[in-house]
PDB file of C-alpha atoms in Angstrom:
ATOM      1  CA  ALA E 432       0.000   0.000   0.000  1.00 76.00           C
ATOM      2  CA  GLN E 433       1.089   3.521  -0.722  1.00 84.00           C
ATOM      3  CA  LYS E 434       1.468   6.030   2.083  1.00 91.00           C
ATOM      4  CA  ILE E 435       2.438   9.685   2.352  1.00 95.00           C
ATOM      5  CA  THR E 436       3.688  11.175   5.635  1.00 96.00           C
ATOM      6  CA  GLN E 437       3.920  14.883   6.360  1.00 97.00           C
ATOM      7  CA  THR E 438       5.328  15.245   9.855  1.00 96.00           C
ATOM      8  CA  GLN E 439       5.026  19.031  10.223  1.00 95.00           C
ATOM      9  CA  PRO E 440       1.464  20.018  11.165  1.00 93.00           C
ATOM     10  CA  GLY E 441       2.416  23.708  10.998  1.00 95.00           C
ATOM     11  CA  MET E 442       5.330  25.879  10.001  1.00 95.00           C
ATOM     12  CA  PHE E 443       6.201  29.549  10.309  1.00 97.00           C
ATOM     13  CA  VAL E 444       8.575  31.402   7.997  1.00 97.00           C
ATOM     14  CA  GLN E 445       9.635  35.001   7.784  1.00 98.00           C
ATOM     15  CA  GLU E 446       8.733  36.826   4.596  1.00 97.00           C
ATOM     16  CA  LYS E 447      11.492  36.619   1.941  1.00 97.00           C
ATOM     17  CA  GLU E 448      13.128  33.600   3.578  1.00 98.00           C
ATOM     18  CA  ALA E 449      13.157  30.057   2.204  1.00 98.00           C
ATOM     19  CA  VAL E 450      11.201  27.212   3.804  1.00 98.00           C
ATOM     20  CA  THR E 451      11.236  23.428   3.400  1.00 98.00           C
ATOM     21  CA  LEU E 452       8.115  21.339   3.846  1.00 98.00           C
ATOM     22  CA  ASP E 453       8.822  17.692   4.508  1.00 98.00           C
ATOM     23  CA  CYS E 454       7.250  14.704   2.762  1.00 98.00           C
ATOM     24  CA  THR E 455       8.189  11.049   2.978  1.00 98.00           C
ATOM     25  CA  TYR E 456       6.518   8.295   1.034  1.00 96.00           C
ATOM     26  CA  ASP E 457       6.249   4.554   1.064  1.00 94.00           C
ATOM     27  CA  THR E 458       5.739   2.395  -1.994  1.00 90.00           C
ATOM     28  CA  SER E 459       7.115  -0.818  -3.408  1.00 87.00           C
ATOM     29  CA  ASP E 460       6.575   0.333  -6.988  1.00 86.00           C
ATOM     30  CA  GLN E 461       9.546   1.398  -9.114  1.00 87.00           C
ATOM     31  CA  SER E 462       7.500   3.840 -11.171  1.00 86.00           C
ATOM     32  CA  TYR E 463       5.618   6.543  -9.311  1.00 89.00           C
ATOM     33  CA  GLY E 464       4.949  10.267  -9.283  1.00 91.00           C
ATOM     34  CA  LEU E 465       5.023  12.821  -6.503  1.00 94.00           C
ATOM     35  CA  PHE E 466       2.934  15.968  -6.419  1.00 95.00           C
ATOM     36  CA  TRP E 467       2.569  19.038  -4.259  1.00 97.00           C
ATOM     37  CA  TYR E 468      -0.689  20.963  -4.031  1.00 97.00           C
ATOM     38  CA  LYS E 469      -1.445  24.250  -2.283  1.00 97.00           C
ATOM     39  CA  GLN E 470      -4.774  24.925  -0.579  1.00 96.00           C
ATOM     40  CA  PRO E 471      -5.271  28.565   0.417  1.00 96.00           C
ATOM     41  CA  SER E 472      -7.924  29.589   2.923  1.00 94.00           C
ATOM     42  CA  SER E 473     -10.400  29.953   0.060  1.00 93.00           C
ATOM     43  CA  GLY E 474     -10.311  26.163  -0.235  1.00 92.00           C
ATOM     44  CA  GLU E 475      -9.338  25.420  -3.825  1.00 93.00           C
ATOM     45  CA  MET E 476      -6.572  22.930  -4.641  1.00 95.00           C
ATOM     46  CA  ILE E 477      -3.750  24.385  -6.721  1.00 96.00           C
ATOM     47  CA  PHE E 478      -1.145  22.162  -8.389  1.00 95.00           C
ATOM     48  CA  LEU E 479       2.424  23.338  -7.698  1.00 97.00           C
ATOM     49  CA  ILE E 480       4.994  20.810  -8.867  1.00 96.00           C
ATOM     50  CA  TYR E 481       5.494  17.226 -10.057  1.00 94.00           C
ATOM     51  CA  GLN E 482       8.415  14.789  -9.834  1.00 94.00           C
ATOM     52  CA  GLY E 483       8.544  11.433 -11.595  1.00 91.00           C
ATOM     53  CA  SER E 484      10.472   8.614  -9.984  1.00 91.00           C
ATOM     54  CA  TYR E 485      12.741   8.268 -13.026  1.00 91.00           C
ATOM     55  CA  ASP E 486      13.415  11.986 -13.370  1.00 90.00           C
ATOM     56  CA  GLU E 487      17.119  12.562 -12.735  1.00 88.00           C
ATOM     57  CA  GLN E 488      16.821  16.276 -12.088  1.00 94.00           C
ATOM     58  CA  ASN E 489      14.888  17.778  -9.221  1.00 96.00           C
ATOM     59  CA  ALA E 490      11.745  19.498 -10.455  1.00 96.00           C
ATOM     60  CA  THR E 491      11.536  23.289 -10.305  1.00 97.00           C
ATOM     61  CA  GLU E 492       8.651  25.659 -11.017  1.00 96.00           C
ATOM     62  CA  GLY E 493       9.430  29.291 -10.353  1.00 97.00           C
ATOM     63  CA  ARG E 494       9.960  29.711  -6.584  1.00 98.00           C
ATOM     64  CA  TYR E 495       9.058  26.070  -5.956  1.00 98.00           C
ATOM     65  CA  SER E 496      11.532  23.224  -6.102  1.00 98.00           C
ATOM     66  CA  LEU E 497      11.252  19.616  -5.092  1.00 98.00           C
ATOM     67  CA  ASN E 498      14.159  18.088  -3.209  1.00 97.00           C
ATOM     68  CA  PHE E 499      13.822  14.472  -4.335  1.00 97.00           C
ATOM     69  CA  GLN E 500      15.916  11.928  -2.436  1.00 96.00           C
ATOM     70  CA  LYS E 501      14.914   8.555  -3.794  1.00 95.00           C
ATOM     71  CA  ALA E 502      16.992   6.401  -1.440  1.00 94.00           C
ATOM     72  CA  ARG E 503      15.475   8.151   1.556  1.00 96.00           C
ATOM     73  CA  LYS E 504      12.003   8.157  -0.023  1.00 96.00           C
ATOM     74  CA  SER E 505      11.595  11.838   0.574  1.00 97.00           C
ATOM     75  CA  ALA E 506      10.159  14.583  -1.656  1.00 98.00           C
ATOM     76  CA  ASN E 507      10.447  17.836   0.229  1.00 98.00           C
ATOM     77  CA  LEU E 508       9.022  21.074  -1.162  1.00 98.00           C
ATOM     78  CA  VAL E 509      11.282  24.100  -1.008  1.00 98.00           C
ATOM     79  CA  ILE E 510       9.713  27.539  -1.352  1.00 98.00           C
ATOM     80  CA  SER E 511      12.239  30.304  -1.917  1.00 97.00           C
ATOM     81  CA  ALA E 512      11.710  33.973  -1.083  1.00 96.00           C
ATOM     82  CA  SER E 513       8.451  33.376   0.810  1.00 97.00           C
ATOM     83  CA  GLN E 514       5.599  35.770   0.229  1.00 97.00           C
ATOM     84  CA  LEU E 515       2.554  36.537   2.376  1.00 97.00           C
ATOM     85  CA  GLY E 516       0.431  34.882  -0.288  1.00 97.00           C
ATOM     86  CA  ASP E 517       2.230  31.594   0.333  1.00 98.00           C
ATOM     87  CA  SER E 518       0.324  31.202   3.613  1.00 98.00           C
ATOM     88  CA  ALA E 519      -1.778  28.103   2.994  1.00 97.00           C
ATOM     89  CA  MET E 520      -2.096  24.371   3.570  1.00 97.00           C
ATOM     90  CA  TYR E 521       0.313  22.288   1.493  1.00 98.00           C
ATOM     91  CA  PHE E 522      -0.327  18.675   0.537  1.00 97.00           C
ATOM     92  CA  CYS E 523       2.115  16.100  -0.730  1.00 97.00           C
ATOM     93  CA  ALA E 524       0.574  13.336  -2.856  1.00 95.00           C
ATOM     94  CA  MET E 525       1.742  10.237  -4.699  1.00 93.00           C
ATOM     95  CA  ARG E 526       0.624   8.284  -7.733  1.00 88.00           C
ATOM     96  CA  ALA E 527       2.187   4.860  -7.565  1.00 69.00           C
ATOM     97  CA  GLY E 528       3.082   2.689 -10.526  1.00 58.00           C
ATOM     98  CA  ALA E 529       0.624   1.685 -13.171  1.00 60.00           C
ATOM     99  CA  VAL E 530      -2.192   1.938 -10.701  1.00 63.00           C
ATOM    100  CA  TYR E 531      -5.541   1.515 -12.400  1.00 65.00           C
ATOM    101  CA  GLY E 532      -7.086   4.932 -12.604  1.00 67.00           C
ATOM    102  CA  ASN E 533      -3.902   6.822 -11.682  1.00 73.00           C
ATOM    103  CA  LYS E 534      -5.264   7.600  -8.258  1.00 84.00           C
ATOM    104  CA  LEU E 535      -3.446   9.959  -5.890  1.00 89.00           C
ATOM    105  CA  VAL E 536      -2.842   9.288  -2.211  1.00 91.00           C
ATOM    106  CA  PHE E 537      -2.528  12.441  -0.107  1.00 94.00           C
ATOM    107  CA  GLY E 538      -0.682  13.262   3.078  1.00 96.00           C
ATOM    108  CA  ALA E 539      -2.342  15.062   6.004  1.00 95.00           C
ATOM    109  CA  GLY E 540      -0.869  18.412   4.992  1.00 96.00           C
ATOM    110  CA  THR E 541       1.277  21.157   6.514  1.00 97.00           C
ATOM    111  CA  ILE E 542      -0.075  24.603   7.333  1.00 97.00           C
ATOM    112  CA  LEU E 543       2.418  27.313   6.395  1.00 98.00           C
ATOM    113  CA  ARG E 544       2.193  30.804   7.848  1.00 98.00           C
ATOM    114  CA  VAL E 545       4.373  33.555   6.393  1.00 98.00           C
ATOM    115  CA  LYS E 546       5.158  36.377   8.824  1.00 97.00           C
ATOM    116  CA  SER E 547       5.815  39.974   7.735  1.00 94.00           C
TER     117      SER E 547
ATOM    118  CA  ASN A1041     -12.476  26.974 -20.202  1.00 65.00           C
ATOM    119  CA  ALA A1042     -14.449  26.380 -17.018  1.00 79.00           C
ATOM    120  CA  GLY A1043     -12.300  23.416 -15.931  1.00 94.00           C
ATOM    121  CA  VAL A1044     -14.060  21.369 -13.246  1.00 96.00           C
ATOM    122  CA  THR A1045     -17.386  22.737 -12.044  1.00 96.00           C
ATOM    123  CA  GLN A1046     -19.044  21.524  -8.847  1.00 97.00           C
ATOM    124  CA  THR A1047     -22.512  22.309  -7.572  1.00 96.00           C
ATOM    125  CA  PRO A1048     -23.735  23.149  -5.028  1.00 97.00           C
ATOM    126  CA  LYS A1049     -20.990  25.005  -3.162  1.00 96.00           C
ATOM    127  CA  PHE A1050     -22.754  24.673   0.180  1.00 96.00           C
ATOM    128  CA  ARG A1051     -25.525  22.431   1.438  1.00 96.00           C
ATOM    129  CA  ILE A1052     -27.048  21.536   4.781  1.00 97.00           C
ATOM    130  CA  LEU A1053     -28.810  18.185   5.023  1.00 96.00           C
ATOM    131  CA  LYS A1054     -30.822  16.535   7.733  1.00 97.00           C
ATOM    132  CA  ILE A1055     -29.914  13.041   8.861  1.00 97.00           C
ATOM    133  CA  GLY A1056     -31.459  10.495   6.516  1.00 96.00           C
ATOM    134  CA  GLN A1057     -31.897  12.852   3.570  1.00 97.00           C
ATOM    135  CA  SER A1058     -30.320  12.143   0.198  1.00 96.00           C
ATOM    136  CA  MET A1059     -28.696  14.416  -2.321  1.00 96.00           C
ATOM    137  CA  THR A1060     -26.495  14.489  -5.396  1.00 97.00           C
ATOM    138  CA  LEU A1061     -23.322  16.530  -5.794  1.00 98.00           C
ATOM    139  CA  GLN A1062     -22.822  17.462  -9.413  1.00 98.00           C
ATOM    140  CA  CYS A1063     -19.464  17.556 -11.183  1.00 98.00           C
ATOM    141  CA  ALA A1064     -18.747  18.484 -14.773  1.00 97.00           C
ATOM    142  CA  GLN A1065     -15.490  18.997 -16.671  1.00 96.00           C
ATOM    143  CA  ASP A1066     -14.919  20.459 -20.110  1.00 95.00           C
ATOM    144  CA  MET A1067     -11.312  19.374 -20.655  1.00 93.00           C
ATOM    145  CA  ASN A1068     -12.127  16.022 -22.276  1.00 91.00           C
ATOM    146  CA  HIS A1069     -10.410  14.211 -19.421  1.00 92.00           C
ATOM    147  CA  ASN A1070     -11.023  10.496 -19.215  1.00 91.00           C
ATOM    148  CA  TYR A1071     -10.359  10.132 -15.515  1.00 92.00           C
ATOM    149  CA  MET A1072     -12.545  11.650 -12.830  1.00 94.00           C
ATOM    150  CA  TYR A1073     -12.440  11.400  -9.041  1.00 95.00           C
ATOM    151  CA  TRP A1074     -14.367  12.256  -5.908  1.00 97.00           C
ATOM    152  CA  TYR A1075     -12.421  13.046  -2.753  1.00 97.00           C
ATOM    153  CA  ARG A1076     -13.566  14.131   0.679  1.00 97.00           C
ATOM    154  CA  GLN A1077     -11.605  16.335   3.057  1.00 96.00           C
ATOM    155  CA  ASP A1078     -12.445  16.273   6.737  1.00 93.00           C
ATOM    156  CA  PRO A1079     -11.382  19.259   8.893  1.00 85.00           C
ATOM    157  CA  GLY A1080      -7.607  19.509   9.254  1.00 82.00           C
ATOM    158  CA  MET A1081      -7.048  16.345   7.232  1.00 86.00           C
ATOM    159  CA  GLY A1082      -5.844  15.301   3.817  1.00 90.00           C
ATOM    160  CA  LEU A1083      -8.038  14.135   0.979  1.00 95.00           C
ATOM    161  CA  LYS A1084      -9.433  10.630   0.846  1.00 95.00           C
ATOM    162  CA  LEU A1085     -10.656   9.021  -2.375  1.00 94.00           C
ATOM    163  CA  ILE A1086     -14.324   8.034  -2.430  1.00 96.00           C
ATOM    164  CA  TYR A1087     -14.863   6.844  -6.016  1.00 96.00           C
ATOM    165  CA  TYR A1088     -13.164   7.241  -9.346  1.00 93.00           C
ATOM    166  CA  SER A1089     -13.893   6.626 -13.002  1.00 93.00           C
ATOM    167  CA  VAL A1090     -11.578   5.896 -15.916  1.00 90.00           C
ATOM    168  CA  GLY A1091     -14.181   6.570 -18.570  1.00 91.00           C
ATOM    169  CA  ALA A1092     -17.874   6.679 -19.348  1.00 93.00           C
ATOM    170  CA  GLY A1093     -19.617   3.648 -17.905  1.00 94.00           C
ATOM    171  CA  ILE A1094     -16.651   2.606 -15.733  1.00 93.00           C
ATOM    172  CA  THR A1095     -16.470   3.392 -12.025  1.00 95.00           C
ATOM    173  CA  ASP A1096     -14.665   1.884  -9.065  1.00 92.00           C
ATOM    174  CA  LYS A1097     -14.424   2.303  -5.319  1.00 93.00           C
ATOM    175  CA  GLY A1098     -11.735   4.283  -3.592  1.00 91.00           C
ATOM    176  CA  GLU A1099     -10.670   4.261   0.041  1.00 90.00           C
ATOM    177  CA  VAL A1100     -13.942   5.456   1.654  1.00 95.00           C
ATOM    178  CA  PRO A1101     -16.912   4.495  -0.601  1.00 96.00           C
ATOM    179  CA  ASN A1102     -19.486   3.521   2.045  1.00 96.00           C
ATOM    180  CA  GLY A1103     -22.614   5.663   1.963  1.00 96.00           C
ATOM    181  CA  TYR A1104     -21.971   6.975  -1.557  1.00 97.00           C
ATOM    182  CA  ASN A1105     -22.772   6.024  -5.130  1.00 97.00           C
ATOM    183  CA  VAL A1106     -21.578   7.329  -8.477  1.00 97.00           C
ATOM    184  CA  SER A1107     -22.387   7.028 -12.125  1.00 95.00           C
ATOM    185  CA  ARG A1108     -20.579   8.092 -15.293  1.00 97.00           C
ATOM    186  CA  SER A1109     -22.910   8.186 -18.257  1.00 96.00           C
ATOM    187  CA  THR A1110     -20.870  10.777 -20.173  1.00 96.00           C
ATOM    188  CA  THR A1111     -17.215  11.809 -20.301  1.00 95.00           C
ATOM    189  CA  GLU A1112     -18.113  15.231 -18.915  1.00 96.00           C
ATOM    190  CA  ASP A1113     -20.241  14.392 -15.869  1.00 97.00           C
ATOM    191  CA  PHE A1114     -19.525  12.454 -12.686  1.00 98.00           C
ATOM    192  CA  PRO A1115     -22.247  12.954 -10.041  1.00 98.00           C
ATOM    193  CA  LEU A1116     -21.844  11.712  -6.459  1.00 98.00           C
ATOM    194  CA  ARG A1117     -24.975  10.464  -4.701  1.00 97.00           C
ATOM    195  CA  LEU A1118     -25.298  10.485  -0.910  1.00 96.00           C
ATOM    196  CA  GLU A1119     -27.983   8.120   0.349  1.00 90.00           C
ATOM    197  CA  LEU A1120     -29.317   8.385   3.908  1.00 94.00           C
ATOM    198  CA  ALA A1121     -27.000  11.205   4.991  1.00 95.00           C
ATOM    199  CA  ALA A1122     -25.189  10.782   8.324  1.00 96.00           C
ATOM    200  CA  PRO A1123     -23.239  13.306  10.453  1.00 96.00           C
ATOM    201  CA  SER A1124     -20.045  11.411   9.558  1.00 95.00           C
ATOM    202  CA  GLN A1125     -20.521  12.605   5.982  1.00 96.00           C
ATOM    203  CA  THR A1126     -20.064  16.235   7.010  1.00 96.00           C
ATOM    204  CA  SER A1127     -17.069  17.201   4.941  1.00 97.00           C
ATOM    205  CA  VAL A1128     -15.796  19.168   1.982  1.00 97.00           C
ATOM    206  CA  TYR A1129     -16.116  17.218  -1.251  1.00 98.00           C
ATOM    207  CA  PHE A1130     -13.783  17.746  -4.171  1.00 97.00           C
ATOM    208  CA  CYS A1131     -14.279  16.520  -7.688  1.00 97.00           C
ATOM    209  CA  ALA A1132     -11.187  16.254  -9.888  1.00 96.00           C
ATOM    210  CA  SER A1133     -10.252  15.114 -13.361  1.00 95.00           C
ATOM    211  CA  SER A1134      -7.082  14.170 -15.222  1.00 91.00           C
ATOM    212  CA  LEU A1135      -5.789  12.890 -18.518  1.00 85.00           C
ATOM    213  CA  SER A1136      -5.178   9.186 -18.825  1.00 71.00           C
ATOM    214  CA  SER A1137      -1.460   9.465 -19.470  1.00 61.00           C
ATOM    215  CA  GLY A1138       1.609  11.440 -18.537  1.00 61.00           C
ATOM    216  CA  ALA A1139       2.055  13.120 -15.182  1.00 70.00           C
ATOM    217  CA  ASN A1140      -1.688  12.984 -14.654  1.00 74.00           C
ATOM    218  CA  VAL A1141      -1.956  16.231 -12.782  1.00 88.00           C
ATOM    219  CA  LEU A1142      -5.364  16.370 -11.183  1.00 91.00           C
ATOM    220  CA  THR A1143      -7.439  19.477 -11.833  1.00 93.00           C
ATOM    221  CA  PHE A1144      -9.800  20.105  -8.933  1.00 95.00           C
ATOM    222  CA  GLY A1145     -13.155  21.764  -8.660  1.00 96.00           C
ATOM    223  CA  ALA A1146     -13.746  24.463  -6.052  1.00 95.00           C
ATOM    224  CA  GLY A1147     -15.260  22.037  -3.567  1.00 96.00           C
ATOM    225  CA  SER A1148     -18.693  21.469  -2.049  1.00 97.00           C
ATOM    226  CA  ARG A1149     -19.122  21.966   1.689  1.00 96.00           C
ATOM    227  CA  LEU A1150     -21.734  19.588   3.092  1.00 97.00           C
ATOM    228  CA  THR A1151     -23.073  19.672   6.642  1.00 96.00           C
ATOM    229  CA  VAL A1152     -25.333  16.918   7.964  1.00 96.00           C
ATOM    230  CA  LEU A1153     -27.312  17.823  11.082  1.00 95.00           C
TER     231      LEU A1153
END
């Protein structure tokens, strides 16, 4: 069974500083994908970044990067130069292997608060 | 493009009532999903569909039913509502290949009293 663990219920970061949100995963599949989604207080789910298990480079999207350490089964999200608008809930999710339906399994989330 | 549209946005039900949450997507995605999010928690998969006429159970299907008669629509039916079904419900869709990024609807907040 696939499992995602986010051990930080909440995090604070000073505006303009970088922050790392932790995510570890468990799967026996060789082919899988890891996703990060942002959920602001308005409630919608916003896709941030994707990393495939065979991708050799860490994924980057603007101020977001994914620190992928395959041997440690971790896929931490790094947000650089934090902005007040980054305050939100962040979810790590995994799609494992050739799972029928390409379903995602989500972690419990980390609430990030950016301080001015 | 509207993306994924969910209705209603809010609904209060009495115990034992039934209702249908509507979901429609205009991106020609084959795959569609229903998730629920309880307060302070992550999303759990209720049902999913890989195409018209094909549905399957997710992690928490009890108390729900779905149908997929068209590619665009994927309604979620709640029968005999219970307080445990108080939650925010998200519909999502994705392509059937590639990274399969899920596109989510805005969510439907359901309260059962």
